[in-house]
Short mmCIF file of C-alpha atoms and ligand atoms in Angstrom, two decimals:
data_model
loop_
_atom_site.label_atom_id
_atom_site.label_comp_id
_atom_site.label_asym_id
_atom_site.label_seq_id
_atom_site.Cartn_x
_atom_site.Cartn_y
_atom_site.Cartn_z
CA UNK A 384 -0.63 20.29 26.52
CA UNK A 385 -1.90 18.24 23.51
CA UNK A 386 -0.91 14.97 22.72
CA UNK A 387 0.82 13.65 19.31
CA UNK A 388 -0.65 14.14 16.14
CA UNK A 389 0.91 11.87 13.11
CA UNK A 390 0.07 13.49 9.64
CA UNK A 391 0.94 11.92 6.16
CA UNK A 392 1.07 13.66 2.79
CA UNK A 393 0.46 11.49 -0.02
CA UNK A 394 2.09 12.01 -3.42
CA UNK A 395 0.20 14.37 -4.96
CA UNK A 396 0.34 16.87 -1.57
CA UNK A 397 3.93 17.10 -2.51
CA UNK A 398 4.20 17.01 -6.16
CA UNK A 399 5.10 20.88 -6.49
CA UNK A 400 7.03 23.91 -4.54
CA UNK A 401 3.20 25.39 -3.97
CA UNK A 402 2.21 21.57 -3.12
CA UNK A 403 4.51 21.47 -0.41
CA UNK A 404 4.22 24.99 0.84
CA UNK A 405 0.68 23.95 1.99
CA UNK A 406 1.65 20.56 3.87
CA UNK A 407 4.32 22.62 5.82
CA UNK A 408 1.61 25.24 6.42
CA UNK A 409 -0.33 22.07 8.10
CA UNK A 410 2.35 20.61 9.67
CA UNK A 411 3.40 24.05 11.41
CA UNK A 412 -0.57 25.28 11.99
CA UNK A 413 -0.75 22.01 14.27
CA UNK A 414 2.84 22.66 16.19
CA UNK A 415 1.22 26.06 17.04
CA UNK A 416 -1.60 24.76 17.82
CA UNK A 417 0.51 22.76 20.43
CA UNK A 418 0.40 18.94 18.74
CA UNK A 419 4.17 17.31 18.60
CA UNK A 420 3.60 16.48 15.51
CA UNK A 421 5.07 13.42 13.20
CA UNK A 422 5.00 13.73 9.46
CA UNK A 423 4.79 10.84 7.63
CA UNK A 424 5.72 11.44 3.79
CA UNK A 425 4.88 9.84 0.42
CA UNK A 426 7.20 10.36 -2.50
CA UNK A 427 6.77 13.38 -4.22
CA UNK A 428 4.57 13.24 -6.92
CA UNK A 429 2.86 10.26 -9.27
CA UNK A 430 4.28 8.87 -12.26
CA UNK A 431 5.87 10.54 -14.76
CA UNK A 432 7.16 12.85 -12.10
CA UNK A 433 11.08 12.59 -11.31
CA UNK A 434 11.07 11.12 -8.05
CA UNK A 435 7.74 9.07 -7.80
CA UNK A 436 7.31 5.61 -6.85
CA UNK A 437 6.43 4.52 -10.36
CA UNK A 438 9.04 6.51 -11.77
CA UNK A 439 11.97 4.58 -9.88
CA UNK A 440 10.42 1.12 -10.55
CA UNK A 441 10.26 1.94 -14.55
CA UNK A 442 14.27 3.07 -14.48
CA UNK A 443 15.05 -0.90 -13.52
CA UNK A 444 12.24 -2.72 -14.85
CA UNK A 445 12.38 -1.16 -18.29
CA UNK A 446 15.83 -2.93 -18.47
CA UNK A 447 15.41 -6.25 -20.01
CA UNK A 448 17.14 -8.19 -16.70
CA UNK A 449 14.46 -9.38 -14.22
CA UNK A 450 14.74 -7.27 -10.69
CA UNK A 451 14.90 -9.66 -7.58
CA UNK A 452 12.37 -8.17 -4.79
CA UNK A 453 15.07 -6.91 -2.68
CA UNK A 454 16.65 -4.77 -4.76
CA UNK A 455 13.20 -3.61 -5.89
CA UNK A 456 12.10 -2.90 -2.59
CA UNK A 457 15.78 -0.88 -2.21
CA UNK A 458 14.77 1.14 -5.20
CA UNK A 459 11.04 2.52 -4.64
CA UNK A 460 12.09 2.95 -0.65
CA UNK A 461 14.53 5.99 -2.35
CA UNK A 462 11.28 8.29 -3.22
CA UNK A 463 10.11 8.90 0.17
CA UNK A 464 13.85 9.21 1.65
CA UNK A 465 13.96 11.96 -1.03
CA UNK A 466 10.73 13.46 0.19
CA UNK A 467 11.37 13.70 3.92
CA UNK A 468 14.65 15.83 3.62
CA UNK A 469 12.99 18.10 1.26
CA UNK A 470 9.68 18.66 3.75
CA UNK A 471 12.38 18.67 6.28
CA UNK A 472 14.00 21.55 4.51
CA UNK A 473 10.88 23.24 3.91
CA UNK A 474 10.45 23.23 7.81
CA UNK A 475 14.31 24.34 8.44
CA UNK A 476 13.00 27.52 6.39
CA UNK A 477 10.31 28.47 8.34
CA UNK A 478 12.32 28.06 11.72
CA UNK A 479 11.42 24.09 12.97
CA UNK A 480 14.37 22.04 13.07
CA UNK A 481 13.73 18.67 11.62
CA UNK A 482 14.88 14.89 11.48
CA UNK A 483 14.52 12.90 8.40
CA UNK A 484 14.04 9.29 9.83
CA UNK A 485 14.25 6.10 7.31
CA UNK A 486 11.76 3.67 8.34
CA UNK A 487 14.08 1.36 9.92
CA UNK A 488 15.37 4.67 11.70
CA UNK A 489 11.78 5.14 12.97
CA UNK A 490 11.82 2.01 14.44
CA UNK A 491 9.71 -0.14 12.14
CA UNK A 492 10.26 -3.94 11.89
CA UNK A 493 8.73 -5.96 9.31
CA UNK A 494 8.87 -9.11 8.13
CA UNK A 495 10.74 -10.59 4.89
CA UNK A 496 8.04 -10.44 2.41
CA UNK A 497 9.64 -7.70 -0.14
CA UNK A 498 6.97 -6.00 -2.14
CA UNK A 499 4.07 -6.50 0.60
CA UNK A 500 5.50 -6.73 3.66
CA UNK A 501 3.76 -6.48 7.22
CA UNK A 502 4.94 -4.91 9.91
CA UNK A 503 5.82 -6.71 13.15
CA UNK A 504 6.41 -4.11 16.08
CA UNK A 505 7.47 -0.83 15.79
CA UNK A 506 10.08 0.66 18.43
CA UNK A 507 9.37 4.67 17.89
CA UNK A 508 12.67 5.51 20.78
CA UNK A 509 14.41 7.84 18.42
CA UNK A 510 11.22 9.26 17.50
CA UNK A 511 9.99 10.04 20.58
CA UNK A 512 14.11 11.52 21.68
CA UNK A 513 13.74 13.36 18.30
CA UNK A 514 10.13 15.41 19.97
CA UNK A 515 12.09 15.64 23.20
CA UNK A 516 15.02 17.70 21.29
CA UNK A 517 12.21 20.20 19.50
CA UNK A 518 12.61 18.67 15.99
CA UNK A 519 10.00 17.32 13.81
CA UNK A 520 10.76 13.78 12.62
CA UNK A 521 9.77 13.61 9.04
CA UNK A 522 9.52 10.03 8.46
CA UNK A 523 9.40 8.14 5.73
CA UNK A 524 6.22 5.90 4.47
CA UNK A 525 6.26 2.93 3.16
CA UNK A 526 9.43 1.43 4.23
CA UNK A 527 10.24 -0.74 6.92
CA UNK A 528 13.32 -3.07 7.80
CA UNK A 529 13.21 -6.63 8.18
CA UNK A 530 14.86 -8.51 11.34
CA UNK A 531 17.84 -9.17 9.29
CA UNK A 532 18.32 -5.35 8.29
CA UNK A 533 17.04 -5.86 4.59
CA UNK A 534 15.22 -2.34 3.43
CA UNK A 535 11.68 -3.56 2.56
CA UNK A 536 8.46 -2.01 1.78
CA UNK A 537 4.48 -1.94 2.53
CA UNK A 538 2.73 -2.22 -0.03
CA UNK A 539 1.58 0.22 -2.81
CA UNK A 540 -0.01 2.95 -1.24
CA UNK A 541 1.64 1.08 2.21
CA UNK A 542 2.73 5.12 3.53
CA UNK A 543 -0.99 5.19 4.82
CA UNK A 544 0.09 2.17 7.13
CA UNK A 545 3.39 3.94 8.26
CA UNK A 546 1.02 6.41 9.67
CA UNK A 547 -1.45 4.33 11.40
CA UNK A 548 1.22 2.03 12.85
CA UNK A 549 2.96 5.17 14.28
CA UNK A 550 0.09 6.72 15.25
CA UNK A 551 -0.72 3.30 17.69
CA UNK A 552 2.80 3.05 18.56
CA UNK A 553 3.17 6.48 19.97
CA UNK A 554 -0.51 6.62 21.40
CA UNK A 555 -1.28 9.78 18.97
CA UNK A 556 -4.76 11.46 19.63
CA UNK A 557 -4.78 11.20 15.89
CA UNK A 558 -3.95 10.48 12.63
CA UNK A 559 -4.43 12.65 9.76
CA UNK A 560 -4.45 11.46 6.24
CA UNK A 561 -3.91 13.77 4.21
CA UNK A 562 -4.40 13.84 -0.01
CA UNK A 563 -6.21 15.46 -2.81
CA UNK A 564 -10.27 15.01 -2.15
CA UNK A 565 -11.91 16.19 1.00
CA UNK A 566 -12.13 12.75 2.76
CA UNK A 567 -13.67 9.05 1.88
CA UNK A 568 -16.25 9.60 -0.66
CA UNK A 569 -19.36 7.31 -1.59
CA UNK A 570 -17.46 6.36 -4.53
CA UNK A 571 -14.09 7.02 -6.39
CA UNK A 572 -14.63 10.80 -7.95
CA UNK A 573 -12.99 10.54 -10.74
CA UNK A 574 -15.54 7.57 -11.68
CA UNK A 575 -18.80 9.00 -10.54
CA UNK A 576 -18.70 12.53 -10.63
CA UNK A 577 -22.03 13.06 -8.28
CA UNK A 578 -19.73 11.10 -4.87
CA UNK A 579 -19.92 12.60 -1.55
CA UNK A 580 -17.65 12.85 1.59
CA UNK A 581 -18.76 11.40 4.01
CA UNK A 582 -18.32 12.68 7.29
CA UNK A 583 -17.29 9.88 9.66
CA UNK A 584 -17.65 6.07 9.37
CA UNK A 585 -16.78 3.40 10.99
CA UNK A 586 -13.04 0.99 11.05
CA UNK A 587 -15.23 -1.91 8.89
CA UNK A 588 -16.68 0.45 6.86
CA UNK A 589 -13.49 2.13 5.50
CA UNK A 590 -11.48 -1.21 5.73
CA UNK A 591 -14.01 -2.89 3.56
CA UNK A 592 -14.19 0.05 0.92
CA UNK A 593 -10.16 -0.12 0.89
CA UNK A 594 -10.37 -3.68 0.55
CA UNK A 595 -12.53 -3.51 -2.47
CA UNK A 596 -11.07 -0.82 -4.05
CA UNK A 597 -11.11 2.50 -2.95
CA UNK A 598 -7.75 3.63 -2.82
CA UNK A 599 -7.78 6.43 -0.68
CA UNK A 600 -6.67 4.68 2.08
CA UNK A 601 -4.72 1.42 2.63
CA UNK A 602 -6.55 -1.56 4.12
CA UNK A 603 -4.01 -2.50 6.31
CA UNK A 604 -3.57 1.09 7.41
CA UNK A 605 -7.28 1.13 8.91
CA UNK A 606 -6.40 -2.42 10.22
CA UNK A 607 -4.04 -1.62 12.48
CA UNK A 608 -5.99 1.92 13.53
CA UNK A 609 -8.85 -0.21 14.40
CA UNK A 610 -7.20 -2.91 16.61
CA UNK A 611 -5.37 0.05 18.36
CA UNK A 612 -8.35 2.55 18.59
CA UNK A 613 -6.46 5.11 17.02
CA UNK A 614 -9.02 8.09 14.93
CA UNK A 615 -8.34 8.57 11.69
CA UNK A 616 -9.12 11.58 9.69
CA UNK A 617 -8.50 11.45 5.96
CA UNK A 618 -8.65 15.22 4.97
CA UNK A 619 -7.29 17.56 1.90
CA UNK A 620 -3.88 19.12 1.72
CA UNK A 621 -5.55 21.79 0.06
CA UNK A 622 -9.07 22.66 2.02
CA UNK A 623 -9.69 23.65 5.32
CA UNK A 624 -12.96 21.69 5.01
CA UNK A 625 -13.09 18.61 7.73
CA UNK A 626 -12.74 15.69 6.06
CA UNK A 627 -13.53 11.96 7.26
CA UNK A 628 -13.22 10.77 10.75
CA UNK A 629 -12.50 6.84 10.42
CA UNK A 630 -13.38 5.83 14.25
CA UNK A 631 -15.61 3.24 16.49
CA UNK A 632 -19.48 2.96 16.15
CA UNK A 633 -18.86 4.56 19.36
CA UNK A 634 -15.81 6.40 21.43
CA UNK A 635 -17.03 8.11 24.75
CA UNK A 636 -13.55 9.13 25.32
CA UNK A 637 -12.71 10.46 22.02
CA UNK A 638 -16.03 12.17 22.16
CA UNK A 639 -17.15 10.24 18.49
CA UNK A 640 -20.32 9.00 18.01
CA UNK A 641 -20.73 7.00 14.70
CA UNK A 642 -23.70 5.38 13.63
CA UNK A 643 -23.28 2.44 10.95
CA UNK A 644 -26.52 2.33 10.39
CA UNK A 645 -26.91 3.26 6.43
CA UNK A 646 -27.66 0.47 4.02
CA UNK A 647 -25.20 1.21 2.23
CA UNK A 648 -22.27 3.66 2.87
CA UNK A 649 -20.27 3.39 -0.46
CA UNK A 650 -19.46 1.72 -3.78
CA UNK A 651 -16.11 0.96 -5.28
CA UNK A 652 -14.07 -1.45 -8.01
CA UNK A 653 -11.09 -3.52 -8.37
CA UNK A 654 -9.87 -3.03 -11.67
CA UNK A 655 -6.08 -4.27 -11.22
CA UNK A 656 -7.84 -7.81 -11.38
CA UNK A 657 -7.00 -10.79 -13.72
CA UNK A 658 -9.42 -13.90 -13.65
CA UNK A 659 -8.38 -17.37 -13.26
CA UNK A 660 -9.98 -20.15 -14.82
CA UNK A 661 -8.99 -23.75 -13.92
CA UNK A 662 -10.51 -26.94 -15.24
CA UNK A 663 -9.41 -30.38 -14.84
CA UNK A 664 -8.62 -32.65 -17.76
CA UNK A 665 -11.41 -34.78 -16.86
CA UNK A 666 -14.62 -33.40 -15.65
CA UNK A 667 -14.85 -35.87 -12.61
CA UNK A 668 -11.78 -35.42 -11.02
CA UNK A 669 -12.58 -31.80 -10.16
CA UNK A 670 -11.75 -32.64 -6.69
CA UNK A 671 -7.78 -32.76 -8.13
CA UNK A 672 -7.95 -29.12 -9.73
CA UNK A 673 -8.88 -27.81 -6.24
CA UNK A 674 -4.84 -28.42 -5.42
CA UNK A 675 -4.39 -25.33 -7.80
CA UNK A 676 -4.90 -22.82 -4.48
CA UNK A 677 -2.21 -25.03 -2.85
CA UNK A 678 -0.18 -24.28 -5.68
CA UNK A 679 -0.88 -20.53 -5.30
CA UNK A 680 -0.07 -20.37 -1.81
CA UNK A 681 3.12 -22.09 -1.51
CA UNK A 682 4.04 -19.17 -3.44
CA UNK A 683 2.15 -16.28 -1.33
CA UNK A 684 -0.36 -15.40 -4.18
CA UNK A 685 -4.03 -14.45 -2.83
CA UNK A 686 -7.14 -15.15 -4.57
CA UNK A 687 -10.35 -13.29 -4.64
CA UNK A 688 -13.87 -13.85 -5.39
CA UNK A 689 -13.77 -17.76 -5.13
CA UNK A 690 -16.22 -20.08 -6.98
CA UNK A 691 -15.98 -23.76 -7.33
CA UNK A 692 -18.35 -25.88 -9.52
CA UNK A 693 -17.76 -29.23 -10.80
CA UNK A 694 -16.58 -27.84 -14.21
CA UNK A 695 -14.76 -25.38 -13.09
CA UNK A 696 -12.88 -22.94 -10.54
CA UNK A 697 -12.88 -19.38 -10.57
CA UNK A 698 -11.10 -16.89 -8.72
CA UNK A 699 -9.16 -13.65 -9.68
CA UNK A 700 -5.75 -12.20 -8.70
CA UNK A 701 -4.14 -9.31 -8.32
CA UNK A 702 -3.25 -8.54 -12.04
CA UNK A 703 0.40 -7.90 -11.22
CA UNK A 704 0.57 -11.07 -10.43
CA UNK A 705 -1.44 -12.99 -13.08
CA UNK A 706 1.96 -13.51 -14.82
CA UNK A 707 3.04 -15.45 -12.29
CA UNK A 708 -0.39 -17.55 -11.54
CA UNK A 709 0.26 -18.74 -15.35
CA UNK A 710 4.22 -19.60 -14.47
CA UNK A 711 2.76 -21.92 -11.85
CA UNK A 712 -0.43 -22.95 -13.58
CA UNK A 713 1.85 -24.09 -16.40
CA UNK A 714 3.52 -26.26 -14.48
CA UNK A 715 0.43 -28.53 -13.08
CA UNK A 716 -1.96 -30.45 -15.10
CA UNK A 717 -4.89 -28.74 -14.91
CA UNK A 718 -6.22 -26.49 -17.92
CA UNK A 719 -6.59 -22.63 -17.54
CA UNK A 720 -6.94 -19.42 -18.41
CA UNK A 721 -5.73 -15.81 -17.40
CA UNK A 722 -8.02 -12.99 -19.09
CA UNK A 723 -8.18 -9.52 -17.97
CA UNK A 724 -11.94 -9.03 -19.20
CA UNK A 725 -13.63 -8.37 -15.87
CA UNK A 726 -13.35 -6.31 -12.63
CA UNK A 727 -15.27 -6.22 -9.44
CA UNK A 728 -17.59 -3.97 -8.24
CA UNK A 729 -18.37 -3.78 -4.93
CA UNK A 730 -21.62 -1.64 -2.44
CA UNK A 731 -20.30 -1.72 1.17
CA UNK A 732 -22.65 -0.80 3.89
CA UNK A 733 -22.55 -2.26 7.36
CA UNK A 734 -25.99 -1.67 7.86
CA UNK A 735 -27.18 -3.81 4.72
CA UNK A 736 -26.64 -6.90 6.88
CA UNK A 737 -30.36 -8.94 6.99
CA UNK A 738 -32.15 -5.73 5.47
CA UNK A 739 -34.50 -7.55 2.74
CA UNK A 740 -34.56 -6.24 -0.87
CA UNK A 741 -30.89 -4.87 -1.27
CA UNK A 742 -29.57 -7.43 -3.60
CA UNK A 743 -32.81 -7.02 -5.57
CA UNK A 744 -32.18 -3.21 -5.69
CA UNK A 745 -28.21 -3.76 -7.26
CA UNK A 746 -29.43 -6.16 -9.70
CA UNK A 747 -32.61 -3.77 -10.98
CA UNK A 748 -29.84 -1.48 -11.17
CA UNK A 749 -27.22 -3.05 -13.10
CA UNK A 750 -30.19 -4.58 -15.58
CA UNK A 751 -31.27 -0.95 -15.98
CA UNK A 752 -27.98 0.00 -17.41
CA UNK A 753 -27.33 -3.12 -19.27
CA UNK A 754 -24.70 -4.22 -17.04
CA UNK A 755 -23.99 -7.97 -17.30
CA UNK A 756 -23.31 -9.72 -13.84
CA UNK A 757 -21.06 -12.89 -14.27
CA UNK A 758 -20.58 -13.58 -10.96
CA UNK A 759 -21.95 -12.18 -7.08
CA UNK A 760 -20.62 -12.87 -4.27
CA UNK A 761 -21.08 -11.02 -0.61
CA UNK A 762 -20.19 -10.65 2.90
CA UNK A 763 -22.32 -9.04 6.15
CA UNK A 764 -21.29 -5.86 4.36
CA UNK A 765 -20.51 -6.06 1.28
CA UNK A 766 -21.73 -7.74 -2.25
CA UNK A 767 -19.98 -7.69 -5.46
CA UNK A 768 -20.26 -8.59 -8.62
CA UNK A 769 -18.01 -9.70 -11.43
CA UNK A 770 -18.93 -7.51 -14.51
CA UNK A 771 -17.00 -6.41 -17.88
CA UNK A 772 -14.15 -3.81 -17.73
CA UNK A 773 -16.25 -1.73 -19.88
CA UNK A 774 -19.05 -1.21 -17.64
CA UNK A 775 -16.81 -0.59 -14.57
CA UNK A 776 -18.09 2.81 -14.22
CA UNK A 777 -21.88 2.48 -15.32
CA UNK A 778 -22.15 0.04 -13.14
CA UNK A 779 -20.37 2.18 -10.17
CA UNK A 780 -22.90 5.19 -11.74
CA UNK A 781 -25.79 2.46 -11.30
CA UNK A 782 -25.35 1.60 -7.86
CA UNK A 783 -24.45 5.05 -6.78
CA UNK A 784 -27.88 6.66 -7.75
CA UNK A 785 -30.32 3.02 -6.89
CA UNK A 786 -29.05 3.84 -3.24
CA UNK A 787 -29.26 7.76 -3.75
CA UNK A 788 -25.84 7.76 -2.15
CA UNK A 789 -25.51 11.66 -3.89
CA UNK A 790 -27.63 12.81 -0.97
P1 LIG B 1022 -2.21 9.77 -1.90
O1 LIG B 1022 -1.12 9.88 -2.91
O2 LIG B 1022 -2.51 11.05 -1.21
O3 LIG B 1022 -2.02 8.63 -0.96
P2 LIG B 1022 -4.10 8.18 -3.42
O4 LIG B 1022 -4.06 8.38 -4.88
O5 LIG B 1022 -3.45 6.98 -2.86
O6 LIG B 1022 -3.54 9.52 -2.74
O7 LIG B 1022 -5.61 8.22 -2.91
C1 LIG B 1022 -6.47 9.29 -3.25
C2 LIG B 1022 -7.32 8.92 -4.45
O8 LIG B 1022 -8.19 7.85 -4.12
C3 LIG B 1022 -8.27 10.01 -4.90
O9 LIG B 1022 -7.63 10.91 -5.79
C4 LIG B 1022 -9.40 9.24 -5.56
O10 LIG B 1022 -9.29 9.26 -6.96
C5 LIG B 1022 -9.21 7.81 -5.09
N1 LIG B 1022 -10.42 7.21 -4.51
C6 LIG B 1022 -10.88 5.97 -4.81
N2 LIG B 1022 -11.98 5.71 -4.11
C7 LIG B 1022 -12.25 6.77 -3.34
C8 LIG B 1022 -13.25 7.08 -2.37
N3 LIG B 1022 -14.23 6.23 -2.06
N4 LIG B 1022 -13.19 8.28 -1.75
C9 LIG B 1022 -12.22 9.15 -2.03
N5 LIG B 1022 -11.24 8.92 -2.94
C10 LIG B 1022 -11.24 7.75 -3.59
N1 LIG B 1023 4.89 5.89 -2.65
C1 LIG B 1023 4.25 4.62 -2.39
C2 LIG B 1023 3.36 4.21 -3.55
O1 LIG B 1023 3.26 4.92 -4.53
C3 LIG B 1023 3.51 4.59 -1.09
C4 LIG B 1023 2.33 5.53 -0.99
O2 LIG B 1023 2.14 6.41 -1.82
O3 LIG B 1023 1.58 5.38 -0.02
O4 LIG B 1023 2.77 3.15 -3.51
MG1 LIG B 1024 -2.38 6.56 -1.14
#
């Protein structure tokens, strides 16, 4: 008897009638195949489509009152419930009886942090008494419930971690990611045509790349797969072909062997960026602007890509939030400004770490294409650079070919 498998559709896998024909063709290959299988669903579709996540946050925030987080997080939780009684039905037709399960239902506690919340334990009971009855729970991604029974929700693109934190909870052989490319590619498709899947790397690897960028997968979602030991496979909806296996350098037991042994593995940008610059009134008290990341925090706002200098810090933020790093910038006495001018680009490779001559490589590379570098910064696997918005993707093109990642 095989063990559970957890598989998630993502919004696009269930956009259409044909869409969804081919997840529950998935979902019911694996029962036959004799997996108890959890579904984990997105909701349906991306924006502009009726019931997708973007969708439901325009209907309230095109209305000139300001939404409070909670009822925010109440809103964009209503696309996947919508999603997991339609797959549910779509199973009910071809004979499987189904559960839809919220994510509170499924058993996932988060805390309070609407908009980005984490998620603290997960009790999967009434999923594991729906297997026992013969039904499919079809859960929904993305949501949670905090310990005081407030709806809340993951993160966008937070379904991913649904998955993964299921999949640990309920000891699943697997997780299976499922979307619209063939796996986790050397680089975002849609920005450099010539990317290839690549067939298995390792829990860094992929939580770097989604770190940095690549938005195939959530970063917490590989988090929480890596400190459980829990495979991921990130595969199409629409393909038979393998996909990505997301796993350890090594798993005897899982029978994976994964090498991270390539320079580099991938490239990828953060456009959704803003860039903060803060300067004190007088050029030797720089010491005092450094209370601006005190400021930040108090009010839960990360920053990125850190660089302090006498006249000046840098950093950038998430550019949903830049409007609010001005609110609270406005309010102190240092001088600033927000700009949305430049992104980061990012080559992740664990096996880059002490090789000589990489960084001299990326910048050949980015000269050769007249790409400007404002700023660098890097990590054992990773370096980035700060660069115009308008060279985002020669610069992805750039570093894609210097490491003949097409190959
Ligand atoms: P889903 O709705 O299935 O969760 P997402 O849109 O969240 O799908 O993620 C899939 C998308 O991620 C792809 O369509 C692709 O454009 C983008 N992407 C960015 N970087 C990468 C990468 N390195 N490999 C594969 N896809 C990537
Ligand atoms: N529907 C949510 C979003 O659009 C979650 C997800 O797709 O993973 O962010
Ligand atoms: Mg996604």
């Amino acid at each position: 008897m095989k063990g559970i498998l957890v598989q998630k559709f993502g919004g696009t896998s269930l956009a259409t009638a044909e869409n969804r024909k081919a997840v529950i063709d998935k979902i019911i290959n694996s029962i036959n195949r004799g997996y108890k299988v959890v579904v984990v669903v997105s909701a349906m579709g991306r924006e502009g489509a009726p019931y997708a996540t973007d969708t439901l946050i325009n209907l309230a925030q095109n209305s000139y009152e300001y939404i409070n987080p909670r009822a925010k997080d109440l809103l964009m939780s209503c696309g996947e419930i919508i999603a997991s009684v339609v797959v549910g039905q779509g199973l009910k037709e071809r004979g499987h009886n189904y559960e839809a399960l919220t994510g509170a239902q499924a058993g996932i506690i988060t805390d309070d942090n609407y908009g980005n919340t984490r998620i603290l334990e997960v009790n999967p009971q009434r999923i594991l008494e729906t297997l026992e009855a013969n039904k499919v729970p079809v859960v929904t991604g993305f949501q949670g419930v905090s310990q005081e029974g407030e709806i809340t929700t993951l993160g966008r693109g937070g379904s991913d971690t649904t998955a993964t934190a299921l999949g640990a909870a309920l000891h699943a052989e697997m997780v299976e990611i499922y979307t619209d490319v063939e796996g986790v590619m050397t680089a975002d498709p849609n920005l450099v045509p010539q990317a290839r899947v690549l067939k298995h790397i390792t829990y860094e690897e992929a939580c770097e790349l989604a770190y940095q960028g690549a938005k195939v997968i959530h970063p917490r979602a590989v988090e929480i797969a890596r400190r459980e030991r829990v495979p991921i496979m990130i595969r199409s909806t629409f393909t038979e072909s393998p996909g990505t296996v997301i796993a350890d350098t090594f798993s005897q037991e899982k029978q994976i062997d994964i090498k991270g042994d390539q320079a580099v593995t991938g490239v990828t940008s953060r456009s959704n960026v803003s860039l903060v610059e803060v300067k004190p009134r007088q050029p030797q008290k720089y010491a005092t602007a450094l209370g601006c990341f005190e400021v930040l925090a108090a009010a839960n706002i990360s920053v990125d890509f850190i660089n302090v200098r006498p006249e000046m810090i840098t950093f950038i933020v998430n550019r949903e939030l830049a409007a609010r790093t001005e609110e609270l910038l406005a309010k102190t006495e240092y001088n600033y400004t927000v700009s949305n001018n430049l992104i980061k680009v990012s080559v992740v490779g664990a096996g880059m770490t002490g090789l000589p001559g990489v960084m001299a490589k990326m910048v050949k590379a980015l000269k050769g294409s007249e790409v400007h570098i404002y700023q660098t910064t890097d990590s054992h696997t990773t370096i980035s650079f700060l660069v115009k918005r308008d060279d985002e993707q020669d610069a992805l093109q750039a570093l894609h070919s210097q490491f003949n990642l097409a190959q």
